Amino acid sequence: MTNRPNKRRTRALRIHAEQALFGEVRGGHGLREASGPRRLAAELAPQLDLPDTAPPGVEWSPFLSGFPHHDHYVLARTFLDAQATRAGMVLSHALIVPLNDLISASDLRPLLARLMAQPHAPLTIAPLEVELGNDFPPAVADLPAAAAALAQRSAGPAVRLGHQGFDDLVLSLWARLWPAMRRNFAFRLSFGPTDIVETPPPALVCTPHALVARWRGHQRLDTVSPVPGSLAAAALTGHEQGALLRAFADEIGAEATAFGELPLLERAYRLTTDAPDTIDNTITAVRLVQRLSPEPTRGTSGKAKLLQRLLHQLETATTGDVLTLRNLEMQGFEHAQAVWTQLETWTGNNTFPPAQDASFTAMIQDATHTSKSTRQWREAVLGGLRKAAHTPGPAFAHAVWRWIAADPELSRPLWKASEPDTALEGRLVETAPRTLPLSAAQHMIDIAREEQLFQLHGAAVSTAFPPCEAARLQLAAEPHPIADGLELSLRNATPEQAVRCSIDIGDPRMIDLAGNYAARTPILLLDLDFSTQAAQALWTASLKCNLNAWQGPANPQAAFHAALTDFIDGRPVCDGLISGLSHTPLADLSTFSRRSELWAKLSGPDLDALTRATVEGWLEKSSMGLPPFHLEPHLQTAVLRSPELDGQLGLMNAGAVVGIVTALPAFDEDRFRRWLRAAASPGQRIPPAAWEAIGRLALDRHWRYTVSELTSMLRHGRNDVRPALRACLPMIGLLDRWRHGLSAISPAERWKALEDLAAELYPAGPDDRELWERAGGRSADLDQTGSGRTRWHQALQRIEHGSVKPPLQQLLDEMRNDYPANQLLTFFANNQKFTTER
């Protein structure tokens, strides 16, 4: 298509034309003669009759008509046939030419010259070869008015009053029409709007002046300004302003085929040149260009510029702008895919501001329903949503929750479009609102359950249900032993509510979760009834996380002792409770009345831990005074085997140690002596009462070596040991008692002590090694019968009574000569009171 038809061509156009004559045939209107196929000509008969009965007195003959018929174009002149047998009959002469040839011709005057000029049939009806000139017929006075009327795209034809000069208007208009528009151009006489029933309808009609009233509301040429008011009208008149529109049409590859397209073409031109550079205007222009130029290979340069403009505007488009694209067809644009790619990018990079939620929900609705948008738009939007769904950051996830709150029915289409993965689930969980309408939450709950996305399920149920009910729903959805979403289902619960729910529900997974809360805040266990399995299980779970949770119950010790009583009596006790508490201060069973029954019921680590704690508790209390309770055999053995016992004894005061050892009948004497030596080491002070307790212990246990140890201490200068020795006096020899002044000694006891020492040193008797004679005595004075001890007893009695010599002092001195290192002999020899005593 050219910008403006050339007024002259280098070659004339030869056209083959068939003729046909129509008129009265057997009392009616029909085909009388035809030079070409009669069947084709016969089809034209109805259109070459009067359109309706002519009103009486109305002048209308002759009139020119033209219209396309299949691949031919028909030009005809019709006259009133005064020779007909009845009134109102017409005579029509038609030329039938190939449509494709005729639309290339600008000047129809040679053809119209071949039509009959009077109501007389041509002499011959034969094919014609007509050479059409290329000159433009002159523009008639009413051409601008006709162009303006035709360019307004109003319903019905443009109406010219009067048939005189109608031929010139048609010739003038035809010459200036675009070839494609000529293809459908039809014109004729009309008596009123009611006779226009054919397809295509005539675009231009002439009507008798007398019938002007019938055309009220229609585009009459006499009411239209003769000056072109639009570029479309200017293009029809050949005005120079029309060249802009023609150039634009060439640029976009548009080929107007009907007058109604001219306003569309002008609007598209205005939108791309004069109108504000907005995306709305650009989208409207794209729609118009698509309609005007549907062939993608035509107008590629103009279309490319328009697309580039749209792509640029899409970068800053709003959701409302994008919605206007949803039914945009762009098959006429060779590179339309760039728009859909840009739309996908726009959607994928969107931050989904809350202010645009209404538009986004509408966009998603349209994108997920095939009847509401084009395939390309849907694919671009859904592709962008998938990209956004898999983009890090919370924007899309936040938007999803808002969208389904606004329209719950979007949940499944949106889920399907997003193609969610684990990362998106995580973002949805993180951004889940605290509350949602049940209708909205239920959709997400159902999806999460079906997809086995348990964390999302937990977050979703928390938005619409009270904590306990949300937890029940979560536990019902998750298979045992999984509970990934349970904590999320309780995210709106207080710790107190979570603990209470765990008791009410009793599910182990719920117990474990509430145990975490109780571990952090043990006071949550304060008012629970620990005679129930659920409460015991909760306490057990909290202990696994934090052993300090033992303090949670109002009376922890009573609760534990009650559980131990149940255990002893064979009633159920939560598995792990005893184990957990065996590592807390409650493990000291010092005050548990049925402790001795428990040991036989326990085994393994629990037995060891409770035993160790009770032993430690007993030792700790014992270190501060008397042992607090009697140790049963199991505990006695445990105390004695305690690897820390000796170390602890070394840190205690002596009185406490004696109390501990007293409570342990099996405590070994050697072990006690080791402690005693350490406790009595230089610089260590033991109070008299403690020494006395040590002596009583040695006496009670008949610890002979301990007594000897004590006696040795005294001999080596430890005078503070005397209370111990006095306490175990029955186990101390008379000589030691006398020598160390531990108790009063009678004369008989003193002589008895000397007798014992003499018999030990000289077992054969007083004359052993001639001792008696060396001391100044006479052997004849000694008894010669009996044992050495007996003879010593008799000899010393005589010395005591002064009946024999030697004197006692001389005897002791001689004995010292034999045993100079013997301290007892020295003691006796130096004790003048004894040696002089008689």
mmCIF file of N, CA, C and O in Angstrom, residues 84-167:
data_model
loop_
_atom_site.group_PDB
_atom_site.id
_atom_site.type_symbol
_atom_site.label_atom_id
_atom_site.label_comp_id
_atom_site.label_asym_id
_atom_site.label_seq_id
_atom_site.Cartn_x
_atom_site.Cartn_y
_atom_site.Cartn_z
ATOM 1 N N ALA A 84 -42.628 -1.140 -19.185
ATOM 2 C CA ALA A 84 -42.993 -2.408 -18.528
ATOM 3 C C ALA A 84 -44.500 -2.548 -18.456
ATOM 4 O O ALA A 84 -45.248 -1.580 -18.542
ATOM 5 N N THR A 85 -44.952 -3.779 -18.287
ATOM 6 C CA THR A 85 -46.384 -4.079 -18.269
ATOM 7 C C THR A 85 -47.057 -3.653 -16.990
ATOM 8 O O THR A 85 -48.275 -3.608 -16.895
ATOM 9 N N ARG A 86 -46.231 -3.373 -15.950
ATOM 10 C CA ARG A 86 -46.811 -2.872 -14.692
ATOM 11 C C ARG A 86 -45.900 -1.799 -14.121
ATOM 12 O O ARG A 86 -44.709 -1.755 -14.426
ATOM 13 N N ALA A 87 -46.476 -0.990 -13.297
ATOM 14 C CA ALA A 87 -45.753 0.153 -12.762
ATOM 15 C C ALA A 87 -44.674 -0.318 -11.792
ATOM 16 O O ALA A 87 -44.788 -1.363 -11.151
ATOM 17 N N GLY A 88 -43.622 0.526 -11.641
ATOM 18 C CA GLY A 88 -42.558 0.269 -10.668
ATOM 19 C C GLY A 88 -41.492 -0.665 -11.150
ATOM 20 O O GLY A 88 -40.559 -0.978 -10.389
ATOM 21 N N MET A 89 -41.583 -1.118 -12.426
ATOM 22 C CA MET A 89 -40.546 -2.008 -12.934
ATOM 23 C C MET A 89 -39.339 -1.173 -13.362
ATOM 24 O O MET A 89 -39.462 0.001 -13.708
ATOM 25 N N VAL A 90 -38.141 -1.817 -13.306
ATOM 26 C CA VAL A 90 -36.911 -1.114 -13.637
ATOM 27 C C VAL A 90 -36.168 -1.874 -14.712
ATOM 28 O O VAL A 90 -36.385 -3.074 -14.923
ATOM 29 N N LEU A 91 -35.251 -1.125 -15.346
ATOM 30 C CA LEU A 91 -34.353 -1.694 -16.320
ATOM 31 C C LEU A 91 -32.931 -1.383 -15.846
ATOM 32 O O LEU A 91 -32.578 -0.229 -15.630
ATOM 33 N N SER A 92 -32.138 -2.431 -15.666
ATOM 34 C CA SER A 92 -30.782 -2.253 -15.118
ATOM 35 C C SER A 92 -29.771 -2.850 -16.082
ATOM 36 O O SER A 92 -29.943 -3.975 -16.559
ATOM 37 N N HIS A 93 -28.716 -2.066 -16.302
ATOM 38 C CA HIS A 93 -27.619 -2.511 -17.142
ATOM 39 C C HIS A 93 -26.396 -2.636 -16.233
ATOM 40 O O HIS A 93 -26.011 -1.684 -15.550
ATOM 41 N N ALA A 94 -25.746 -3.802 -16.222
ATOM 42 C CA ALA A 94 -24.641 -4.062 -15.312
ATOM 43 C C ALA A 94 -23.413 -4.487 -16.074
ATOM 44 O O ALA A 94 -23.504 -5.193 -17.091
ATOM 45 N N LEU A 95 -22.248 -4.049 -15.548
ATOM 46 C CA LEU A 95 -20.960 -4.529 -16.009
ATOM 47 C C LEU A 95 -20.357 -5.352 -14.871
ATOM 48 O O LEU A 95 -20.271 -4.892 -13.716
ATOM 49 N N ILE A 96 -19.907 -6.572 -15.207
ATOM 50 C CA ILE A 96 -19.364 -7.489 -14.191
ATOM 51 C C ILE A 96 -17.877 -7.670 -14.495
ATOM 52 O O ILE A 96 -17.529 -8.192 -15.565
ATOM 53 N N VAL A 97 -17.005 -7.216 -13.574
ATOM 54 C CA VAL A 97 -15.566 -7.211 -13.827
ATOM 55 C C VAL A 97 -14.862 -7.978 -12.709
ATOM 56 O O VAL A 97 -15.364 -8.098 -11.582
ATOM 57 N N PRO A 98 -13.659 -8.522 -12.996
ATOM 58 C CA PRO A 98 -12.891 -9.199 -11.929
ATOM 59 C C PRO A 98 -12.533 -8.212 -10.805
ATOM 60 O O PRO A 98 -12.016 -7.130 -11.066
ATOM 61 N N LEU A 99 -12.837 -8.624 -9.586
ATOM 62 C CA LEU A 99 -12.642 -7.733 -8.430
ATOM 63 C C LEU A 99 -11.178 -7.356 -8.259
ATOM 64 O O LEU A 99 -10.855 -6.192 -8.039
ATOM 65 N N ASN A 100 -10.273 -8.319 -8.381
ATOM 66 C CA ASN A 100 -8.858 -8.036 -8.136
ATOM 67 C C ASN A 100 -8.277 -7.073 -9.148
ATOM 68 O O ASN A 100 -7.326 -6.344 -8.849
ATOM 69 N N ASP A 101 -8.862 -7.086 -10.365
ATOM 70 C CA ASP A 101 -8.385 -6.128 -11.372
ATOM 71 C C ASP A 101 -8.930 -4.739 -11.091
ATOM 72 O O ASP A 101 -8.203 -3.743 -11.165
ATOM 73 N N LEU A 102 -10.204 -4.670 -10.741
ATOM 74 C CA LEU A 102 -10.849 -3.377 -10.611
ATOM 75 C C LEU A 102 -10.289 -2.570 -9.434
ATOM 76 O O LEU A 102 -10.171 -1.341 -9.543
ATOM 77 N N ILE A 103 -9.948 -3.234 -8.335
ATOM 78 C CA ILE A 103 -9.508 -2.464 -7.166
ATOM 79 C C ILE A 103 -8.183 -1.763 -7.417
ATOM 80 O O ILE A 103 -7.803 -0.861 -6.683
ATOM 81 N N SER A 104 -7.472 -2.157 -8.450
ATOM 82 C CA SER A 104 -6.216 -1.486 -8.785
ATOM 83 C C SER A 104 -6.441 -0.250 -9.635
ATOM 84 O O SER A 104 -5.500 0.507 -9.888
ATOM 85 N N ALA A 105 -7.666 -0.074 -10.122
ATOM 86 C CA ALA A 105 -7.975 1.042 -11.012
ATOM 87 C C ALA A 105 -8.468 2.227 -10.204
ATOM 88 O O ALA A 105 -9.303 2.073 -9.301
ATOM 89 N N SER A 106 -7.985 3.403 -10.553
ATOM 90 C CA SER A 106 -8.409 4.617 -9.865
ATOM 91 C C SER A 106 -9.524 5.347 -10.608
ATOM 92 O O SER A 106 -10.325 6.048 -9.984
ATOM 93 N N ASP A 107 -9.596 5.184 -11.912
ATOM 94 C CA ASP A 107 -10.550 5.951 -12.708
ATOM 95 C C ASP A 107 -11.577 5.010 -13.309
ATOM 96 O O ASP A 107 -11.268 4.197 -14.188
ATOM 97 N N LEU A 108 -12.825 5.128 -12.833
ATOM 98 C CA LEU A 108 -13.899 4.241 -13.308
ATOM 99 C C LEU A 108 -14.696 4.881 -14.458
ATOM 100 O O LEU A 108 -15.655 4.272 -14.946
ATOM 101 N N ARG A 109 -14.305 6.046 -14.874
ATOM 102 C CA ARG A 109 -15.115 6.739 -15.898
ATOM 103 C C ARG A 109 -15.228 5.933 -17.196
ATOM 104 O O ARG A 109 -16.332 5.872 -17.784
ATOM 105 N N PRO A 110 -14.164 5.271 -17.682
ATOM 106 C CA PRO A 110 -14.347 4.470 -18.905
ATOM 107 C C PRO A 110 -15.385 3.358 -18.740
ATOM 108 O O PRO A 110 -16.088 3.022 -19.701
ATOM 109 N N LEU A 111 -15.483 2.787 -17.585
ATOM 110 C CA LEU A 111 -16.491 1.743 -17.376
ATOM 111 C C LEU A 111 -17.888 2.332 -17.312
ATOM 112 O O LEU A 111 -18.838 1.801 -17.912
ATOM 113 N N LEU A 112 -18.012 3.415 -16.538
ATOM 114 C CA LEU A 112 -19.347 4.008 -16.412
ATOM 115 C C LEU A 112 -19.840 4.503 -17.756
ATOM 116 O O LEU A 112 -21.078 4.536 -18.039
ATOM 117 N N ALA A 113 -18.915 4.863 -18.659
ATOM 118 C CA ALA A 113 -19.316 5.330 -19.986
ATOM 119 C C ALA A 113 -19.924 4.222 -20.801
ATOM 120 O O ALA A 113 -20.674 4.480 -21.771
ATOM 121 N N ARG A 114 -19.652 2.956 -20.452
ATOM 122 C CA ARG A 114 -20.218 1.828 -21.188
ATOM 123 C C ARG A 114 -21.608 1.459 -20.685
ATOM 124 O O ARG A 114 -22.264 0.593 -21.279
ATOM 125 N N LEU A 115 -22.043 2.025 -19.561
ATOM 126 C CA LEU A 115 -23.388 1.741 -19.079
ATOM 127 C C LEU A 115 -24.395 2.568 -19.867
ATOM 128 O O LEU A 115 -24.111 3.695 -20.299
ATOM 129 N N MET A 116 -25.598 2.039 -20.024
ATOM 130 C CA MET A 116 -26.613 2.755 -20.808
ATOM 131 C C MET A 116 -26.932 4.080 -20.113
ATOM 132 O O MET A 116 -27.012 4.156 -18.887
ATOM 133 N N ALA A 117 -27.110 5.100 -20.937
ATOM 134 C CA ALA A 117 -27.369 6.444 -20.433
ATOM 135 C C ALA A 117 -28.836 6.797 -20.481
ATOM 136 O O ALA A 117 -29.265 7.785 -19.887
ATOM 137 N N GLN A 118 -29.637 5.967 -21.183
ATOM 138 C CA GLN A 118 -31.066 6.176 -21.309
ATOM 139 C C GLN A 118 -31.758 4.857 -20.996
ATOM 140 O O GLN A 118 -31.144 3.792 -21.078
ATOM 141 N N PRO A 119 -33.049 4.923 -20.671
ATOM 142 C CA PRO A 119 -33.760 3.675 -20.314
ATOM 143 C C PRO A 119 -34.072 2.839 -21.547
ATOM 144 O O PRO A 119 -35.246 2.490 -21.809
ATOM 145 N N HIS A 120 -33.027 2.595 -22.343
ATOM 146 C CA HIS A 120 -33.167 1.747 -23.521
ATOM 147 C C HIS A 120 -32.083 0.695 -23.478
ATOM 148 O O HIS A 120 -30.905 0.995 -23.223
ATOM 149 N N ALA A 121 -32.452 -0.528 -23.727
ATOM 150 C CA ALA A 121 -31.490 -1.614 -23.648
ATOM 151 C C ALA A 121 -30.414 -1.445 -24.701
ATOM 152 O O ALA A 121 -30.679 -0.959 -25.805
ATOM 153 N N PRO A 122 -29.182 -1.809 -24.376
ATOM 154 C CA PRO A 122 -28.104 -1.735 -25.365
ATOM 155 C C PRO A 122 -28.424 -2.613 -26.562
ATOM 156 O O PRO A 122 -29.174 -3.602 -26.468
ATOM 157 N N LEU A 123 -27.830 -2.261 -27.638
ATOM 158 C CA LEU A 123 -28.086 -3.023 -28.845
ATOM 159 C C LEU A 123 -27.519 -4.426 -28.734
ATOM 160 O O LEU A 123 -28.124 -5.379 -29.233
ATOM 161 N N THR A 124 -26.358 -4.512 -28.136
ATOM 162 C CA THR A 124 -25.753 -5.841 -27.979
ATOM 163 C C THR A 124 -25.306 -6.024 -26.538
ATOM 164 O O THR A 124 -24.910 -5.071 -25.861
ATOM 165 N N ILE A 125 -25.404 -7.247 -26.082
ATOM 166 C CA ILE A 125 -24.890 -7.634 -24.754
ATOM 167 C C ILE A 125 -23.759 -8.614 -25.009
ATOM 168 O O ILE A 125 -23.995 -9.803 -25.275
ATOM 169 N N ALA A 126 -22.527 -8.093 -25.016
ATOM 170 C CA ALA A 126 -21.365 -8.904 -25.348
ATOM 171 C C ALA A 126 -20.221 -8.520 -24.413
ATOM 172 O O ALA A 126 -20.208 -7.433 -23.813
ATOM 173 N N PRO A 127 -19.244 -9.406 -24.240
ATOM 174 C CA PRO A 127 -18.088 -9.077 -23.402
ATOM 175 C C PRO A 127 -17.377 -7.834 -23.913
ATOM 176 O O PRO A 127 -17.366 -7.567 -25.124
ATOM 177 N N LEU A 128 -16.779 -7.103 -22.976
ATOM 178 C CA LEU A 128 -16.104 -5.876 -23.311
ATOM 179 C C LEU A 128 -14.657 -5.932 -22.817
ATOM 180 O O LEU A 128 -14.346 -6.548 -21.798
ATOM 181 N N GLU A 129 -13.787 -5.263 -23.537
ATOM 182 C CA GLU A 129 -12.434 -5.018 -23.088
ATOM 183 C C GLU A 129 -12.318 -3.513 -22.906
ATOM 184 O O GLU A 129 -12.383 -2.763 -23.871
ATOM 185 N N VAL A 130 -12.176 -3.074 -21.703
ATOM 186 C CA VAL A 130 -12.204 -1.650 -21.399
ATOM 187 C C VAL A 130 -10.830 -1.245 -20.862
ATOM 188 O O VAL A 130 -10.282 -1.892 -19.969
ATOM 189 N N GLU A 131 -10.306 -0.197 -21.429
ATOM 190 C CA GLU A 131 -9.036 0.324 -20.966
ATOM 191 C C GLU A 131 -9.307 1.505 -20.040
ATOM 192 O O GLU A 131 -9.891 2.500 -20.444
ATOM 193 N N LEU A 132 -8.891 1.319 -18.755
ATOM 194 C CA LEU A 132 -9.159 2.338 -17.754
ATOM 195 C C LEU A 132 -7.987 3.291 -17.665
ATOM 196 O O LEU A 132 -6.823 2.882 -17.584
ATOM 197 N N GLY A 133 -8.285 4.554 -17.681
ATOM 198 C CA GLY A 133 -7.247 5.549 -17.544
ATOM 199 C C GLY A 133 -6.759 5.644 -16.097
ATOM 200 O O GLY A 133 -7.344 5.084 -15.170
ATOM 201 N N ASN A 134 -5.667 6.406 -15.936
ATOM 202 C CA ASN A 134 -5.071 6.534 -14.619
ATOM 203 C C ASN A 134 -5.186 7.939 -14.041
ATOM 204 O O ASN A 134 -4.571 8.242 -13.019
ATOM 205 N N ASP A 135 -5.951 8.767 -14.716
ATOM 206 C CA ASP A 135 -6.154 10.095 -14.168
ATOM 207 C C ASP A 135 -7.175 10.039 -13.047
ATOM 208 O O ASP A 135 -8.108 9.220 -13.063
ATOM 209 N N PHE A 136 -6.960 10.917 -12.038
ATOM 210 C CA PHE A 136 -7.944 11.013 -10.957
ATOM 211 C C PHE A 136 -9.105 11.859 -11.425
ATOM 212 O O PHE A 136 -8.896 12.977 -11.945
ATOM 213 N N PRO A 137 -10.311 11.369 -11.261
ATOM 214 C CA PRO A 137 -11.451 12.258 -11.523
ATOM 215 C C PRO A 137 -11.379 13.435 -10.561
ATOM 216 O O PRO A 137 -10.860 13.321 -9.442
ATOM 217 N N PRO A 138 -11.860 14.554 -10.955
ATOM 218 C CA PRO A 138 -11.782 15.722 -10.063
ATOM 219 C C PRO A 138 -12.581 15.499 -8.785
ATOM 220 O O PRO A 138 -13.548 14.734 -8.766
ATOM 221 N N ALA A 139 -12.152 16.177 -7.735
ATOM 222 C CA ALA A 139 -12.864 16.082 -6.471
ATOM 223 C C ALA A 139 -14.115 16.930 -6.535
ATOM 224 O O ALA A 139 -14.057 18.113 -6.828
ATOM 225 N N VAL A 140 -15.252 16.325 -6.299
ATOM 226 C CA VAL A 140 -16.531 17.037 -6.366
ATOM 227 C C VAL A 140 -16.735 17.779 -5.061
ATOM 228 O O VAL A 140 -16.060 17.545 -4.041
ATOM 229 N N ALA A 141 -17.685 18.666 -5.078
ATOM 230 C CA ALA A 141 -17.895 19.554 -3.931
ATOM 231 C C ALA A 141 -18.288 18.803 -2.670
ATOM 232 O O ALA A 141 -17.920 19.200 -1.550
ATOM 233 N N ASP A 142 -19.063 17.736 -2.838
ATOM 234 C CA ASP A 142 -19.507 17.031 -1.617
ATOM 235 C C ASP A 142 -18.580 15.865 -1.231
ATOM 236 O O ASP A 142 -18.920 15.050 -0.365
ATOM 237 N N LEU A 143 -17.403 15.761 -1.847
ATOM 238 C CA LEU A 143 -16.453 14.718 -1.455
ATOM 239 C C LEU A 143 -15.988 14.884 0.007
ATOM 240 O O LEU A 143 -15.966 13.899 0.758
ATOM 241 N N PRO A 144 -15.591 16.107 0.442
ATOM 242 C CA PRO A 144 -15.176 16.217 1.854
ATOM 243 C C PRO A 144 -16.258 15.794 2.839
ATOM 244 O O PRO A 144 -15.978 15.148 3.856
ATOM 245 N N ALA A 145 -17.501 16.164 2.518
ATOM 246 C CA ALA A 145 -18.586 15.777 3.419
ATOM 247 C C ALA A 145 -18.753 14.269 3.437
ATOM 248 O O ALA A 145 -18.975 13.656 4.490
ATOM 249 N N ALA A 146 -18.666 13.662 2.258
ATOM 250 C CA ALA A 146 -18.784 12.200 2.193
ATOM 251 C C ALA A 146 -17.633 11.542 2.945
ATOM 252 O O ALA A 146 -17.826 10.555 3.687
ATOM 253 N N ALA A 147 -16.415 12.073 2.757
ATOM 254 C CA ALA A 147 -15.254 11.496 3.462
ATOM 255 C C ALA A 147 -15.416 11.626 4.970
ATOM 256 O O ALA A 147 -15.118 10.697 5.733
ATOM 257 N N ALA A 148 -15.891 12.795 5.413
ATOM 258 C CA ALA A 148 -16.059 12.995 6.854
ATOM 259 C C ALA A 148 -17.099 12.050 7.413
ATOM 260 O O ALA A 148 -16.936 11.484 8.503
ATOM 261 N N ALA A 149 -18.188 11.845 6.662
ATOM 262 C CA ALA A 149 -19.241 10.946 7.143
ATOM 263 C C ALA A 149 -18.763 9.506 7.163
ATOM 264 O O ALA A 149 -19.010 8.767 8.131
ATOM 265 N N LEU A 150 -18.088 9.108 6.117
ATOM 266 C CA LEU A 150 -17.612 7.730 6.051
ATOM 267 C C LEU A 150 -16.528 7.461 7.098
ATOM 268 O O LEU A 150 -16.390 6.327 7.579
ATOM 269 N N ALA A 151 -15.758 8.467 7.453
ATOM 270 C CA ALA A 151 -14.650 8.280 8.399
ATOM 271 C C ALA A 151 -15.104 8.282 9.849
ATOM 272 O O ALA A 151 -14.292 8.072 10.749
ATOM 273 N N GLN A 152 -16.404 8.517 10.077
ATOM 274 C CA GLN A 152 -16.860 8.575 11.464
ATOM 275 C C GLN A 152 -17.242 7.205 12.023
ATOM 276 O O GLN A 152 -17.559 7.084 13.198
ATOM 277 N N ARG A 153 -17.231 6.209 11.207
ATOM 278 C CA ARG A 153 -17.505 4.839 11.647
ATOM 279 C C ARG A 153 -18.838 4.728 12.390
ATOM 280 O O ARG A 153 -18.976 4.030 13.358
ATOM 281 N N SER A 154 -19.821 5.462 11.897
ATOM 282 C CA SER A 154 -21.150 5.399 12.511
ATOM 283 C C SER A 154 -21.939 4.249 11.900
ATOM 284 O O SER A 154 -21.602 3.722 10.843
ATOM 285 N N ALA A 155 -22.995 3.866 12.595
ATOM 286 C CA ALA A 155 -23.849 2.791 12.076
ATOM 287 C C ALA A 155 -24.624 3.319 10.871
ATOM 288 O O ALA A 155 -25.132 4.432 10.868
ATOM 289 N N GLY A 156 -24.754 2.476 9.871
ATOM 290 C CA GLY A 156 -25.499 2.873 8.687
ATOM 291 C C GLY A 156 -24.639 3.598 7.685
ATOM 292 O O GLY A 156 -23.493 3.975 7.963
ATOM 293 N N PRO A 157 -25.164 3.817 6.500
ATOM 294 C CA PRO A 157 -24.391 4.432 5.412
ATOM 295 C C PRO A 157 -24.326 5.947 5.537
ATOM 296 O O PRO A 157 -25.077 6.563 6.295
ATOM 297 N N ALA A 158 -23.411 6.523 4.760
ATOM 298 C CA ALA A 158 -23.427 7.966 4.558
ATOM 299 C C ALA A 158 -24.508 8.262 3.525
ATOM 300 O O ALA A 158 -24.614 7.577 2.497
ATOM 301 N N VAL A 159 -25.328 9.288 3.792
ATOM 302 C CA VAL A 159 -26.529 9.528 2.976
ATOM 303 C C VAL A 159 -26.383 10.847 2.213
ATOM 304 O O VAL A 159 -26.187 11.911 2.819
ATOM 305 N N ARG A 160 -26.474 10.714 0.884
ATOM 306 C CA ARG A 160 -26.454 11.906 0.019
ATOM 307 C C ARG A 160 -27.867 12.157 -0.488
ATOM 308 O O ARG A 160 -28.549 11.229 -0.945
ATOM 309 N N LEU A 161 -28.307 13.391 -0.391
ATOM 310 C CA LEU A 161 -29.649 13.738 -0.866
ATOM 311 C C LEU A 161 -29.608 13.981 -2.371
ATOM 312 O O LEU A 161 -28.810 14.765 -2.870
ATOM 313 N N GLY A 162 -30.451 13.221 -3.070
ATOM 314 C CA GLY A 162 -30.552 13.382 -4.507
ATOM 315 C C GLY A 162 -29.650 12.454 -5.277
ATOM 316 O O GLY A 162 -28.535 12.158 -4.838
ATOM 317 N N HIS A 163 -30.165 11.978 -6.418
ATOM 318 C CA HIS A 163 -29.378 11.057 -7.228
ATOM 319 C C HIS A 163 -28.594 11.769 -8.307
ATOM 320 O O HIS A 163 -27.696 11.201 -8.915
ATOM 321 N N GLN A 164 -28.969 13.027 -8.557
ATOM 322 C CA GLN A 164 -28.242 13.778 -9.561
ATOM 323 C C GLN A 164 -26.833 14.083 -9.036
ATOM 324 O O GLN A 164 -26.657 14.574 -7.935
ATOM 325 N N GLY A 165 -25.806 13.797 -9.820
ATOM 326 C CA GLY A 165 -24.421 14.021 -9.425
ATOM 327 C C GLY A 165 -23.843 12.927 -8.516
ATOM 328 O O GLY A 165 -22.680 13.015 -8.090
ATOM 329 N N PHE A 166 -24.675 11.913 -8.251
ATOM 330 C CA PHE A 166 -24.190 10.812 -7.385
ATOM 331 C C PHE A 166 -23.062 10.056 -8.074
ATOM 332 O O PHE A 166 -22.098 9.634 -7.426
ATOM 333 N N ASP A 167 -23.148 9.929 -9.437
ATOM 334 C CA ASP A 167 -22.094 9.226 -10.158
ATOM 335 C C ASP A 167 -20.736 9.919 -9.960
ATOM 336 O O ASP A 167 -19.703 9.266 -9.734
#
